[in-house]
Amino acid sequence: MTRPAGQWLGFDFGLAWIGVAAGQTITGTATGITTLRARDGIPDWPVIDKLVAEWRPVGFAVGIPYNMDGSDSEMGTRANKFRKRLHGRYGLPAEAVDERLSSREARGHLGLQGASLSRARQADIDSLAAQLILETFLSQPV
């Protein structure tokens, strides 16, 4: 499948918070834009509706947290369900991206290894993790 050119939204799925990033295929770069509240993995869909209306993406990239051995995880199953709901709701491609250790990498970028975090700092990690997920996706050969 050919990757549609244009703006993409990336998601770092979580049960309580979902990081969101925006990026585009021309430069292959992304920027964390927000962190959304979720209840047991269910986002506030009207907030995502607004993001989709504002950013007008051509698709979505959702981080799937596989186990370190590559097998499926319970969280990965839930992230895939979220990915499928994005596709069904907006009719746009919703691609899975292996995101093992993206939150750890985001903590490293922010210099926050092992630190106890405020909600604001956790939001920084979630949106940066979404950015890393989206940049991984955009850098993959088509």
Coordinates of N, CA, C and O in Angstrom, one line a residue:
M1 N 0.8 -1.2 0.0 CA 0.0 0.0 0.0 C 0.9 1.2 0.0 O 1.9 1.3 0.7
T2 N 0.5 2.2 -0.8 CA 1.2 3.5 -0.8 C 0.7 4.4 0.3 O -0.5 4.5 0.6
R3 N 1.7 5.0 1.0 CA 1.3 5.9 2.1 C 0.8 7.2 1.5 O 1.6 7.9 0.8
P4 N -0.4 7.7 1.9 CA -0.8 9.0 1.4 C 0.1 10.1 1.9 O 0.5 10.1 3.0
A5 N 0.4 11.0 1.0 CA 1.2 12.2 1.3 C 0.4 13.2 2.1 O -0.8 13.3 1.8
G6 N 1.0 13.9 3.0 CA 0.3 14.9 3.7 C 0.5 14.8 5.2 O 1.4 14.2 5.7
Q7 N -0.5 15.4 5.9 CA -0.4 15.5 7.4 C -0.9 14.2 8.0 O -2.0 13.6 7.6
W8 N -0.3 13.7 9.0 CA -0.7 12.5 9.8 C -0.7 12.8 11.3 O 0.0 13.7 11.7
L9 N -1.6 12.2 12.0 CA -1.6 12.3 13.4 C -1.1 11.0 14.0 O -1.5 9.9 13.5
G10 N -0.3 11.1 15.0 CA 0.3 9.9 15.7 C -0.3 9.9 17.1 O -0.5 10.9 17.8
F11 N -0.5 8.6 17.7 CA -1.0 8.5 19.0 C -0.2 7.5 19.8 O 0.2 6.4 19.3
D12 N 0.1 7.9 21.1 CA 0.7 7.0 22.1 C -0.5 6.7 23.0 O -0.9 7.4 23.9
F13 N -1.1 5.5 22.8 CA -2.3 5.0 23.5 C -1.9 4.7 24.9 O -0.9 4.0 25.2
G14 N -2.8 5.1 25.8 CA -2.7 4.7 27.2 C -4.1 4.6 27.8 O -5.1 5.1 27.2
L15 N -4.2 3.9 28.9 CA -5.6 3.8 29.6 C -6.1 5.1 30.2 O -7.3 5.3 30.2
A16 N -5.2 5.9 30.7 CA -5.6 7.2 31.3 C -5.3 8.4 30.4 O -6.0 9.4 30.5
W17 N -4.3 8.3 29.6 CA -3.8 9.4 28.8 C -3.4 8.9 27.4 O -2.8 7.8 27.3
I18 N -3.7 9.7 26.4 CA -3.3 9.4 25.0 C -2.5 10.6 24.5 O -3.0 11.7 24.4
G19 N -1.2 10.4 24.2 CA -0.4 11.4 23.6 C -0.7 11.5 22.1 O -1.0 10.5 21.5
V20 N -0.7 12.8 21.6 CA -1.0 13.0 20.2 C 0.1 13.9 19.6 O 0.6 14.8 20.2
A21 N 0.5 13.5 18.4 CA 1.5 14.3 17.6 C 1.0 14.5 16.2 O 0.1 13.8 15.7
A22 N 1.5 15.6 15.6 CA 1.2 15.8 14.2 C 2.5 15.9 13.4 O 3.5 16.3 13.9
G23 N 2.4 15.3 12.2 CA 3.6 15.3 11.4 C 3.2 15.2 9.9 O 2.1 14.9 9.6
Q24 N 4.2 15.4 9.0 CA 3.9 15.3 7.6 C 5.0 14.5 6.8 O 6.1 14.5 7.3
T25 N 4.5 14.0 5.7 CA 5.3 13.1 5.0 C 6.5 13.8 4.2 O 7.5 13.2 3.9
I26 N 6.3 15.1 3.9 CA 7.4 15.8 3.1 C 8.7 15.8 3.9 O 9.7 15.5 3.3
T27 N 8.7 16.2 5.1 CA 9.9 16.3 5.9 C 10.1 15.1 6.8 O 11.3 14.9 7.3
G28 N 9.1 14.3 7.0 CA 9.2 13.1 7.9 C 9.4 13.5 9.4 O 9.8 12.7 10.2
T29 N 9.0 14.7 9.7 CA 9.1 15.2 11.1 C 7.7 15.3 11.7 O 6.7 15.3 11.0
A30 N 7.7 15.3 13.0 CA 6.5 15.4 13.8 C 6.7 16.2 15.0 O 7.9 16.5 15.5
T31 N 5.6 16.7 15.6 CA 5.7 17.5 16.8 C 4.5 17.0 17.7 O 3.4 16.9 17.3
G32 N 4.9 16.9 19.0 CA 3.8 16.6 20.0 C 2.9 17.7 20.1 O 3.4 18.9 20.2
I33 N 1.6 17.5 20.1 CA 0.6 18.6 20.1 C -0.2 18.6 21.4 O -0.7 19.7 21.8
T34 N -0.5 17.5 22.0 CA -1.4 17.5 23.2 C -1.4 16.1 23.8 O -0.9 15.1 23.2
T35 N -2.0 16.0 25.0 CA -2.3 14.8 25.6 C -3.7 14.8 26.0 O -4.2 15.7 26.6
L36 N -4.4 13.7 25.6 CA -5.9 13.6 25.9 C -6.2 12.7 27.1 O -5.5 11.7 27.3
R37 N -7.2 13.1 27.8 CA -7.7 12.2 28.9 C -8.4 11.0 28.3 O -9.2 11.2 27.3
A38 N -8.3 9.9 28.9 CA -9.0 8.7 28.5 C -9.5 8.0 29.8 O -9.0 8.2 30.8
R39 N -10.6 7.3 29.6 CA -11.2 6.5 30.7 C -11.1 5.1 30.3 O -11.8 4.6 29.4
D40 N -10.2 4.3 31.0 CA -10.0 2.9 30.7 C -9.7 2.7 29.2 O -10.2 1.8 28.6
G41 N -8.9 3.6 28.6 CA -8.6 3.6 27.2 C -9.5 4.2 26.2 O -9.3 4.2 25.0
I42 N -10.6 4.7 26.7 CA -11.6 5.3 25.8 C -11.5 6.8 25.8 O -11.7 7.4 26.9
P43 N -11.1 7.4 24.7 CA -10.9 8.8 24.7 C -12.2 9.6 24.6 O -13.3 9.0 24.4
D44 N -12.1 10.9 24.8 CA -13.2 11.8 24.6 C -13.3 12.0 23.1 O -12.5 12.9 22.5
W45 N -14.1 11.2 22.4 CA -14.1 11.3 20.9 C -14.4 12.7 20.4 O -13.8 13.0 19.3
P46 N -15.2 13.5 21.0 CA -15.4 14.9 20.4 C -14.1 15.7 20.4 O -13.9 16.5 19.5
V47 N -13.2 15.4 21.3 CA -11.9 16.1 21.3 C -11.1 15.6 20.1 O -10.5 16.5 19.4
I48 N -11.1 14.4 19.8 CA -10.4 13.8 18.7 C -11.1 14.4 17.4 O -10.4 14.7 16.4
D49 N -12.4 14.4 17.4 CA -13.1 15.0 16.2 C -12.6 16.4 15.9 O -12.3 16.8 14.8
K50 N -12.3 17.2 17.0 CA -11.8 18.6 16.8 C -10.4 18.6 16.3 O -10.1 19.4 15.4
L51 N -9.6 17.7 16.8 CA -8.2 17.6 16.3 C -8.2 17.2 14.8 O -7.4 17.7 14.0
V52 N -9.1 16.2 14.4 CA -9.1 15.8 13.0 C -9.6 17.0 12.1 O -9.1 17.2 11.1
A53 N -10.6 17.7 12.6 CA -11.1 18.9 11.8 C -10.0 19.9 11.7 O -9.9 20.6 10.6
E54 N -9.2 20.2 12.8 CA -8.2 21.2 12.7 C -7.0 20.8 11.9 O -6.5 21.6 11.1
W55 N -6.5 19.6 12.0 CA -5.3 19.1 11.4 C -5.5 18.5 10.0 O -4.6 18.4 9.2
R56 N -6.7 18.0 9.7 CA -7.1 17.4 8.5 C -6.1 16.4 8.0 O -5.5 16.4 6.9
P57 N -5.9 15.3 8.9 CA -4.9 14.3 8.5 C -5.3 13.4 7.4 O -6.5 13.3 7.1
V58 N -4.3 12.8 6.7 CA -4.6 11.8 5.7 C -4.6 10.4 6.2 O -4.9 9.5 5.6
G59 N -4.2 10.3 7.5 CA -4.1 9.0 8.2 C -3.6 9.2 9.6 O -3.3 10.3 10.1
F60 N -3.6 8.0 10.3 CA -3.2 8.0 11.7 C -2.1 6.9 11.8 O -2.1 5.9 11.2
A61 N -1.2 7.1 12.8 CA -0.2 6.1 13.2 C -0.4 5.9 14.7 O -0.3 6.8 15.4
V62 N -0.6 4.7 15.1 CA -0.9 4.3 16.5 C 0.2 3.4 17.0 O 0.4 2.4 16.4
G63 N 0.8 3.8 18.1 CA 1.9 2.9 18.7 C 1.2 1.7 19.3 O 0.3 1.8 20.0
I64 N 1.8 0.5 19.0 CA 1.3 -0.7 19.5 C 2.5 -1.3 20.4 O 3.5 -1.6 19.9
P65 N 2.2 -1.4 21.7 CA 3.2 -1.9 22.6 C 3.3 -3.4 22.7 O 2.6 -4.0 23.5
Y66 N 4.1 -3.9 21.8 CA 4.4 -5.4 21.9 C 5.2 -5.8 23.1 O 6.0 -4.9 23.6
N67 N 5.2 -7.0 23.5 CA 6.1 -7.5 24.5 C 7.5 -7.5 23.9 O 7.7 -7.4 22.6
M68 N 8.5 -7.5 24.7 CA 9.9 -7.4 24.2 C 10.3 -8.5 23.3 O 11.1 -8.4 22.5
D69 N 9.6 -9.7 23.4 CA 9.9 -10.8 22.5 C 9.1 -10.7 21.2 O 9.2 -11.6 20.4
G70 N 8.4 -9.6 21.0 CA 7.6 -9.4 19.8 C 6.2 -9.9 19.8 O 5.4 -9.7 18.9
S71 N 5.8 -10.6 20.9 CA 4.5 -11.2 21.0 C 3.5 -10.1 21.4 O 3.9 -9.0 21.8
D72 N 2.2 -10.3 21.1 CA 1.2 -9.4 21.5 C 1.1 -9.2 23.0 O 1.3 -10.2 23.7
S73 N 0.7 -8.0 23.4 CA 0.4 -7.8 24.8 C -1.0 -7.3 25.0 O -1.7 -7.0 24.0
E74 N -1.5 -7.4 26.2 CA -2.9 -6.9 26.5 C -3.0 -5.5 26.1 O -4.0 -5.1 25.5
M75 N -2.0 -4.6 26.4 CA -2.1 -3.2 26.1 C -2.1 -3.1 24.5 O -2.7 -2.2 24.0
G76 N -1.3 -3.9 23.9 CA -1.2 -3.9 22.4 C -2.6 -4.2 21.8 O -3.0 -3.6 20.8
T77 N -3.3 -5.1 22.4 CA -4.6 -5.5 21.9 C -5.6 -4.3 22.0 O -6.3 -4.0 21.1
R78 N -5.5 -3.6 23.1 CA -6.3 -2.4 23.4 C -5.9 -1.3 22.4 O -6.8 -0.6 21.9
A79 N -4.6 -1.1 22.2 CA -4.2 -0.1 21.3 C -4.6 -0.4 19.8 O -5.0 0.5 19.1
N80 N -4.6 -1.6 19.5 CA -5.1 -2.0 18.1 C -6.6 -1.8 18.0 O -7.1 -1.3 16.9
K81 N -7.3 -2.0 19.1 CA -8.8 -1.7 19.1 C -9.0 -0.2 18.8 O -9.9 0.2 18.0
F82 N -8.2 0.6 19.5 CA -8.3 2.1 19.3 C -8.0 2.5 17.9 O -8.7 3.3 17.3
R83 N -6.9 1.8 17.3 CA -6.5 2.1 16.0 C -7.7 1.8 15.0 O -8.0 2.5 14.1
K84 N -8.3 0.6 15.2 CA -9.4 0.2 14.3 C -10.6 1.2 14.5 O -11.3 1.5 13.5
R85 N -10.8 1.7 15.7 CA -11.9 2.7 15.9 C -11.6 4.0 15.1 O -12.5 4.6 14.6
L86 N -10.3 4.4 15.2 CA -10.0 5.6 14.4 C -10.3 5.4 12.9 O -10.9 6.3 12.3
H87 N -9.9 4.3 12.4 CA -10.2 4.0 11.0 C -11.7 4.0 10.7 O -12.1 4.6 9.7
G88 N -12.4 3.3 11.5 CA -13.9 3.2 11.3 C -14.6 4.5 11.4 O -15.5 4.8 10.7
R89 N -14.1 5.3 12.4 CA -14.8 6.6 12.6 C -14.5 7.6 11.5 O -15.4 8.4 11.2
Y90 N -13.3 7.7 11.1 CA -12.9 8.7 10.1 C -12.6 8.2 8.7 O -12.4 9.1 7.8
G91 N -12.6 6.9 8.5 CA -12.4 6.4 7.1 C -11.1 6.7 6.6 O -10.9 6.7 5.3
L92 N -10.1 6.9 7.4 CA -8.7 7.1 7.0 C -7.8 5.9 7.4 O -8.1 5.2 8.3
P93 N -6.7 5.8 6.7 CA -5.8 4.7 7.1 C -5.3 4.9 8.6 O -5.1 6.0 9.0
A94 N -5.3 3.8 9.3 CA -4.8 3.9 10.7 C -3.7 2.8 10.8 O -4.1 1.6 10.9
E95 N -2.5 3.1 10.8 CA -1.4 2.2 10.7 C -0.8 1.9 12.1 O -0.7 2.7 13.0
A96 N -0.5 0.6 12.3 CA 0.2 0.2 13.6 C 1.7 0.4 13.5 O 2.3 0.1 12.5
V97 N 2.2 0.9 14.6 CA 3.7 1.2 14.7 C 4.2 0.5 15.9 O 3.7 0.7 17.0
D98 N 5.2 -0.3 15.8 CA 5.9 -1.0 17.0 C 6.4 0.2 17.8 O 7.3 0.9 17.4
E99 N 5.9 0.2 19.1 CA 6.4 1.3 19.9 C 7.0 0.9 21.2 O 7.0 1.6 22.2
R100 N 7.6 -0.3 21.2 CA 8.3 -0.8 22.4 C 9.3 0.3 22.8 O 10.1 0.8 22.0
L101 N 9.3 0.7 24.1 CA 10.2 1.6 24.8 C 10.1 3.0 24.3 O 11.0 3.8 24.7
S102 N 9.0 3.4 23.6 CA 8.9 4.8 23.2 C 8.8 5.8 24.4 O 9.4 6.8 24.4
S103 N 8.1 5.4 25.4 CA 7.9 6.2 26.6 C 9.3 6.3 27.3 O 9.6 7.4 27.8
R104 N 10.0 5.2 27.4 CA 11.3 5.3 28.0 C 12.3 6.2 27.2 O 13.0 7.0 27.8
E105 N 12.2 6.1 25.9 CA 13.0 7.0 25.1 C 12.6 8.5 25.3 O 13.4 9.4 25.4
A106 N 11.3 8.7 25.4 CA 10.8 10.1 25.6 C 11.3 10.6 27.0 O 11.7 11.8 27.1
R107 N 11.3 9.8 28.0 CA 11.8 10.2 29.3 C 13.3 10.5 29.2 O 13.7 11.5 29.8
G108 N 14.0 9.7 28.4 CA 15.4 10.0 28.2 C 15.7 11.4 27.5 O 16.5 12.1 27.9
H109 N 14.9 11.7 26.5 CA 15.0 13.0 25.8 C 14.7 14.1 26.8 O 15.3 15.2 26.6
L110 N 13.8 13.9 27.7 CA 13.5 14.9 28.7 C 14.3 14.9 29.9 O 14.1 15.7 30.8
G111 N 15.2 14.0 30.0 CA 16.1 13.8 31.2 C 15.3 13.4 32.5 O 15.6 13.9 33.5
L112 N 14.4 12.5 32.3 CA 13.5 12.2 33.4 C 13.6 10.7 33.9 O 12.6 10.2 34.4
Q113 N 14.7 10.1 33.7 CA 14.8 8.7 34.1 C 14.6 8.5 35.6 O 15.2 9.2 36.4
G114 N 13.6 7.6 35.9 CA 13.4 7.3 37.3 C 12.8 8.4 38.2 O 12.6 8.2 39.4
A115 N 12.4 9.5 37.6 CA 11.9 10.6 38.4 C 10.4 10.4 38.6 O 9.7 9.8 37.8
S116 N 10.0 10.9 39.8 CA 8.5 10.9 40.1 C 8.0 12.2 39.4 O 8.6 13.2 39.4
L117 N 6.9 12.0 38.6 CA 6.5 13.1 37.7 C 5.2 13.7 38.1 O 4.3 13.1 38.5
S118 N 5.1 15.0 37.8 CA 3.9 15.7 37.9 C 3.1 15.3 36.7 O 3.6 14.8 35.7
R119 N 1.8 15.6 36.7 CA 0.9 15.3 35.5 C 1.4 16.1 34.3 O 1.4 15.6 33.2
A120 N 1.9 17.4 34.5 CA 2.4 18.2 33.4 C 3.6 17.5 32.7 O 3.7 17.4 31.5
R121 N 4.5 17.0 33.5 CA 5.7 16.3 33.0 C 5.3 15.0 32.3 O 5.8 14.6 31.3
Q122 N 4.3 14.3 32.8 CA 3.8 13.1 32.2 C 3.2 13.4 30.9 O 3.3 12.6 29.9
A123 N 2.4 14.5 30.8 CA 1.9 14.9 29.5 C 2.9 15.2 28.5 O 2.8 14.8 27.3
D124 N 4.1 15.8 28.9 CA 5.2 16.0 28.0 C 5.7 14.7 27.5 O 6.0 14.6 26.3
I125 N 5.8 13.7 28.3 CA 6.3 12.4 27.9 C 5.3 11.7 26.9 O 5.7 11.2 25.9
D126 N 4.0 11.8 27.2 CA 3.0 11.2 26.3 C 3.0 11.8 24.9 O 3.0 11.1 23.9
S127 N 3.1 13.1 24.9 CA 3.1 13.8 23.6 C 4.4 13.6 22.8 O 4.4 13.4 21.6
L128 N 5.5 13.5 23.6 CA 6.8 13.2 22.9 C 6.8 11.8 22.4 O 7.4 11.5 21.4
A129 N 6.3 10.9 23.2 CA 6.2 9.5 22.8 C 5.4 9.4 21.5 O 5.8 8.7 20.5
A130 N 4.3 10.1 21.4 CA 3.5 10.1 20.2 C 4.3 10.7 19.0 O 4.2 10.2 17.9
Q131 N 5.1 11.7 19.3 CA 6.0 12.3 18.3 C 7.0 11.2 17.8 O 7.2 11.1 16.6
L132 N 7.6 10.5 18.7 CA 8.6 9.5 18.3 C 7.9 8.4 17.5 O 8.5 7.9 16.5
I133 N 6.7 8.0 17.9 CA 6.0 6.9 17.2 C 5.7 7.4 15.8 O 5.9 6.7 14.8
L134 N 5.2 8.6 15.6 CA 4.9 9.1 14.3 C 6.2 9.3 13.4 O 6.1 9.0 12.2
E135 N 7.2 9.8 14.0 CA 8.5 9.9 13.2 C 9.0 8.6 12.8 O 9.5 8.4 11.7
T136 N 8.9 7.6 13.7 CA 9.2 6.2 13.3 C 8.4 5.8 12.1 O 9.0 5.2 11.1
F137 N 7.1 6.0 12.1 CA 6.3 5.6 11.0 C 6.7 6.3 9.7 O 6.8 5.7 8.6
L138 N 6.9 7.7 9.8 CA 7.1 8.5 8.6 C 8.5 8.1 8.0 O 8.7 8.3 6.8
S139 N 9.4 7.6 8.9 CA 10.8 7.2 8.3 C 10.8 5.9 7.7 O 11.8 5.5 7.1
Q140 N 9.8 5.1 7.9 CA 9.8 3.7 7.3 C 9.6 3.8 5.8 O 8.8 4.6 5.3
P141 N 10.3 2.9 5.0 CA 10.1 2.9 3.6 C 8.7 2.6 3.2 O 8.0 1.8 4.0
V142 N 8.2 3.1 2.2 CA 6.8 2.8 1.7 C 6.7 1.6 0.9 O 7.6 1.3 0.1

